[in-house]
XYZ file of C-alpha atoms in Angstrom:
287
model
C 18.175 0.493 -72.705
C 19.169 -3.134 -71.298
C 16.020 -4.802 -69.730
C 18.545 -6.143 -66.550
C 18.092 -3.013 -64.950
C 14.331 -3.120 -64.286
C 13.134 -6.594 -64.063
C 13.120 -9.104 -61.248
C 15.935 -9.655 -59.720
C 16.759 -5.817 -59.773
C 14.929 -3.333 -57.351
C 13.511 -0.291 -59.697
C 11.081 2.715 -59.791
C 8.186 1.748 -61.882
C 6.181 4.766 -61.134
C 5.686 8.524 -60.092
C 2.512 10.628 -58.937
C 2.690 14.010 -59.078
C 0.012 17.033 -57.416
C -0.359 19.423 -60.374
C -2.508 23.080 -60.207
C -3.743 22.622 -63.620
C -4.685 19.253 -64.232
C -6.090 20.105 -68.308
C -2.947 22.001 -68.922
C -0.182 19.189 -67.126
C -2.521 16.660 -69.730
C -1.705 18.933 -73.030
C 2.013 18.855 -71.616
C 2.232 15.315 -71.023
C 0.704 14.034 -73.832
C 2.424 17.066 -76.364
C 5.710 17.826 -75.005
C 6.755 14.574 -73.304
C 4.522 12.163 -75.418
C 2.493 9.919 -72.701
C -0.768 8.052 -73.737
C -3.641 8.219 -71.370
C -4.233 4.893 -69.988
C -7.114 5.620 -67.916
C -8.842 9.659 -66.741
C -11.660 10.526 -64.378
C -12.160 14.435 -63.230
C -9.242 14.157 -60.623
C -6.858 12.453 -61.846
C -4.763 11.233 -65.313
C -2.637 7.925 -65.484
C 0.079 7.718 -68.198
C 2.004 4.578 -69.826
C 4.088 4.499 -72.901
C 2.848 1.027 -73.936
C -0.525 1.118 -73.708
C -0.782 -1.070 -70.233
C 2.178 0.016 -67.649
C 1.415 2.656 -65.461
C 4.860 5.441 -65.611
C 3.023 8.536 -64.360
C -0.015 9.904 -62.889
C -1.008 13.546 -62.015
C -3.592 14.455 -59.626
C -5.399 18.103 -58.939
C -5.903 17.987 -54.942
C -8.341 20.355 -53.497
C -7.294 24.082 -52.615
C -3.541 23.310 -54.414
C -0.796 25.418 -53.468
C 2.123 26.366 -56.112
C 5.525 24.807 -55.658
C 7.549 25.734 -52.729
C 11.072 26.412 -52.451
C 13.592 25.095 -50.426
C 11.880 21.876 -48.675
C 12.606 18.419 -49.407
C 10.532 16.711 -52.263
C 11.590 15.808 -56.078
C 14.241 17.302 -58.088
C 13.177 15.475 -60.954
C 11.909 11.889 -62.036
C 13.580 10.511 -64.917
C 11.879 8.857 -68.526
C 14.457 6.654 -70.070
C 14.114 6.033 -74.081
C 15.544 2.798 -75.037
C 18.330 3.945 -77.255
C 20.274 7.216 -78.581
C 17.830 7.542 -81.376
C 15.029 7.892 -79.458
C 16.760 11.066 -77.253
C 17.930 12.659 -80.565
C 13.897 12.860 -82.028
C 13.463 14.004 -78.339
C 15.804 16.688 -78.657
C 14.576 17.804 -82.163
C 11.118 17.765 -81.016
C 11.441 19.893 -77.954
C 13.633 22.535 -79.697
C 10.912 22.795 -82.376
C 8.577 23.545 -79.625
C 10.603 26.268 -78.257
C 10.634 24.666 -74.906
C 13.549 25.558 -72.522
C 15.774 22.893 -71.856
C 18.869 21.892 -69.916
C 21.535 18.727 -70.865
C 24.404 16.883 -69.927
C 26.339 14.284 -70.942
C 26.661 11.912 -67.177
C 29.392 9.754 -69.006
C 27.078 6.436 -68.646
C 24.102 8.485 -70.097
C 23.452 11.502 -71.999
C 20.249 13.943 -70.693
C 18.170 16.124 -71.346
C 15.702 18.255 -68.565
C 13.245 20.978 -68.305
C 9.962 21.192 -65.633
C 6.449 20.888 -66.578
C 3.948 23.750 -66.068
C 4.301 23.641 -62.476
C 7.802 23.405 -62.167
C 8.319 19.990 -61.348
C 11.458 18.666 -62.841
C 11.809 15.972 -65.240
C 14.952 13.959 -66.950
C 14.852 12.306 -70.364
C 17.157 10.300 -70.749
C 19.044 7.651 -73.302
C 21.951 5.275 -71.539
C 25.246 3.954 -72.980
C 26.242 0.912 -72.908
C 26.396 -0.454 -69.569
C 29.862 -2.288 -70.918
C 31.335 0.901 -71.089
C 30.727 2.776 -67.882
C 33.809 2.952 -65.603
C 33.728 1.273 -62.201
C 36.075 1.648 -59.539
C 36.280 0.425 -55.637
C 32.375 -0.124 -56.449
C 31.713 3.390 -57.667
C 30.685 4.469 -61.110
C 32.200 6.948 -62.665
C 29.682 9.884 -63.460
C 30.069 13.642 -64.924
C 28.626 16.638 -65.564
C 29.805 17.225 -68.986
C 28.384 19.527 -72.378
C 26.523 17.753 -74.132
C 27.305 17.439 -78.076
C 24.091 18.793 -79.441
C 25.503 18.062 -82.770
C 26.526 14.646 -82.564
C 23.515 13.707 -81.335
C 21.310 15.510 -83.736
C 22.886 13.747 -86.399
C 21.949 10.890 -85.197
C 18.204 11.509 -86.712
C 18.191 11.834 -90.033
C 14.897 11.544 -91.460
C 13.458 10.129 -88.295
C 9.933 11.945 -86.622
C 9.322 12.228 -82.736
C 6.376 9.994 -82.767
C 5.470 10.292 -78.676
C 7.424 7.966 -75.798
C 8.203 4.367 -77.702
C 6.712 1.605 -75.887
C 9.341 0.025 -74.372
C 10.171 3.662 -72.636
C 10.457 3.003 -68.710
C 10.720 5.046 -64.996
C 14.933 4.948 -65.101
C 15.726 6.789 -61.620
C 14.290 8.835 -59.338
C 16.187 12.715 -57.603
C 14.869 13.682 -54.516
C 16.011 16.279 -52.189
C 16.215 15.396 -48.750
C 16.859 17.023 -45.618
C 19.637 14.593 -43.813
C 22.030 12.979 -46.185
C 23.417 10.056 -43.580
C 20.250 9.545 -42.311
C 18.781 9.084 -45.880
C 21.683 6.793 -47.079
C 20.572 4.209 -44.139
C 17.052 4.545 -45.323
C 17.524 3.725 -48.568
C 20.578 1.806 -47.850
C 19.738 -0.305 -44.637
C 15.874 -0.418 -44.859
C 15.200 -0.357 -48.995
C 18.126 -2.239 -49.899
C 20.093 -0.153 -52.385
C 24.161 0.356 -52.764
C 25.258 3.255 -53.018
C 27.218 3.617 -56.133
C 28.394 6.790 -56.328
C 28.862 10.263 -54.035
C 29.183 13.339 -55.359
C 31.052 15.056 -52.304
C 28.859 15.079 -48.999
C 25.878 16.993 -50.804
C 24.146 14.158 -53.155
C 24.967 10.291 -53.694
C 23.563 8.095 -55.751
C 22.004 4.192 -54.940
C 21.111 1.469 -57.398
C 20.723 -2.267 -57.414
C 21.816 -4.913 -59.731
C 24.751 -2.522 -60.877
C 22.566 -0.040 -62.695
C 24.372 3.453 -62.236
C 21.577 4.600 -60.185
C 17.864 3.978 -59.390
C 17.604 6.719 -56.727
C 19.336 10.237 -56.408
C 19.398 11.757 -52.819
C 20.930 15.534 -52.557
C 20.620 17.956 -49.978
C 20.530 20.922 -52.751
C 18.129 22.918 -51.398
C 19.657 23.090 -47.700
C 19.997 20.666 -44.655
C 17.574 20.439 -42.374
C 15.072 21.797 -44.856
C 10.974 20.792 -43.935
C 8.490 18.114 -46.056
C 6.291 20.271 -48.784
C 2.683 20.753 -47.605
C 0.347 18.261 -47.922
C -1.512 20.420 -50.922
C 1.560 21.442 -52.337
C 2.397 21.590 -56.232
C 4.864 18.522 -56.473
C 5.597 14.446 -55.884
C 2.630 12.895 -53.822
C 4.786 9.511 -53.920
C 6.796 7.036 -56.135
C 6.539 3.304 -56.248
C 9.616 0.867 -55.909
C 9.498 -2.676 -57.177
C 10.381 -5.224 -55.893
C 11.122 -8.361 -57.332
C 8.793 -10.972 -55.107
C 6.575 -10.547 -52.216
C 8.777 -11.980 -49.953
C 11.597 -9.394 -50.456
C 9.169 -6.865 -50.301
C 8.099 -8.550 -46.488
C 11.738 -8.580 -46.170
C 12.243 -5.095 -46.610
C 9.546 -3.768 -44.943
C 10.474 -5.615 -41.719
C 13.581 -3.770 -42.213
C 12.152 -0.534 -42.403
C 10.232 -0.757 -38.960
C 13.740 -2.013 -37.544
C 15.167 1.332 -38.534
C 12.088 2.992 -36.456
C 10.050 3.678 -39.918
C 6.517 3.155 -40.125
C 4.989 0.821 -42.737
C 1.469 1.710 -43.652
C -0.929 -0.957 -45.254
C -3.920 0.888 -47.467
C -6.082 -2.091 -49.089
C -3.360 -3.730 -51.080
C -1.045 -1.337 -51.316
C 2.093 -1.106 -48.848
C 3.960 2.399 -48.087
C 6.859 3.863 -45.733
C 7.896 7.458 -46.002
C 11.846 8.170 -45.664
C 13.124 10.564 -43.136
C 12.817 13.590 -45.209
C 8.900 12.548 -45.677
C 8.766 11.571 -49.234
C 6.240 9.030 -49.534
C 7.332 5.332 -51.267
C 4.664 2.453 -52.374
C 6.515 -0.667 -51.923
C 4.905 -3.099 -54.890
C 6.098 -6.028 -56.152
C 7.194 -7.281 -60.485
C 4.309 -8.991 -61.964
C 5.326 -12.551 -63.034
């Protein structure tokens, strides 16, 4: 994992909340199958880090929950990146010695693996290449949907023991589905400040700053035009972007309301929702 990506000057996703049904069971799967610490608990709600003092994840039980829906807009998947190949092969070995069900792919600047937790929210682990050699051209990246070697990367273990998420584990990317795909890109593009690096036809594209092959994901997978989740329903109650001072963040929110967006202050914490109503905290890097 190179450190550029998600530190000041870059723009990144430091964290996800998620709306869970279960929230004892979505604790014995984060903590068992993905390998989060608990960083701080009350009856409501769970906050996970890797390192013992950033906030990755939290999961929250609302009141009268409803299971996941199909076919709105919402996540597709958040995305844990290990630091190094190593890391994703004791993933990979721990998760098949679970039995749980996975997916993979090799994306050409990363290879992934994915499954959903017990609600069916979907999740990425991921390990990148080096960022020397992913392909660029006319300011596109060049991304795939390849097998993944299984084999190859098994070997790269050895003797080597999952021990839970290292500590220098981070928030690599966010998926969302959305409802509008142009009116999305000038969201994220226009108001948030992210280039788009890469389109996958006219159904998903993909935005990063700083060159990273992509901090956001935006498809329209589960239809056009589809409608925001309920309120109580199973699934992403927001994810925070960081920026890297508090007068880029000012900057950016100004841009947002020039779009027509609403920027909502709560205490100290600053939000927007895009046009497919997935919520975004806008925070700022600590020094």
């Amino acid at each position: 994992m190179e450190k550029q990506f998600f530190c000041a000057p870059t723009t990144f996703v430091g964290h996800v909340e998620l709306k869970v049904q279960d929230l004892e069971k979505s604790i014995n799967f984060y903590e068992n199958v993905i390998g989060f610490k608990k960083l701080k608990e009350n009856n409501q709600k769970v906050v996970f880090t890797a390192d013992g003092t950033t906030t990755l994840l939290s999961i929250t039980q609302p009141e009268n929950v409803k299971p996941k829906e199909n076919r709105t807009s919402g996540l597709f998947h958040f995305a844990i990146l290990l630091p190094n190949r190593l890391e994703l092969a004791k993933a990979l070995k721990h998760l098949h010695q679970h039995h749980v069900q996975i997916g993979a792919s090799d994306h050409l600047v990363s290879e992934a693996l994915y499954l959903n937790d017990p609600d069916g929210n979907g999740i990425e682990i991921y390990s990148d290449r080096d960022s020397g050699e992913w392909e660029w051209n006319n300011g596109e990246v060049n991304m795939a949907v390849d097998p993944l070697n299984f084999e190859n990367l098994l070997a790269e273990v050895g003797d080597g023991e999952w021990t839970g998420l290292p500590s220098d584990t981070v928030m690599g990317h966010i998926h969302l589905h959305v409802s509008d795909l142009p009116k999305s890109e000038e969201f994220y593009g226009k108001g948030l400040g992210f280039q788009i690096v890469n389109r996958y036809g006219n159904q998903a594209l993909f935005m990063s700053t700083g060159n990273y092959h992509h901090h956001i994901g935006l498809n329209t997978w589960a239809g056009v035009g589809v409608p925001a989740p309920l309120e109580t329903s199973v699934g992403m109650k927001f994810f925070t972007l960081v920026y890297p001072s508090e007068d880029v963040r000012k900057q950016v929110a100004q841009q947002v309301e020039n779009l027509g967006y609403e920027i909502i202050q709560e205490g100290v914490n600053i939000y927007t929702t895009d046009p497919s109503g997935n919520k975004i905290q806008l925070a700022v890097s600590n020094p």
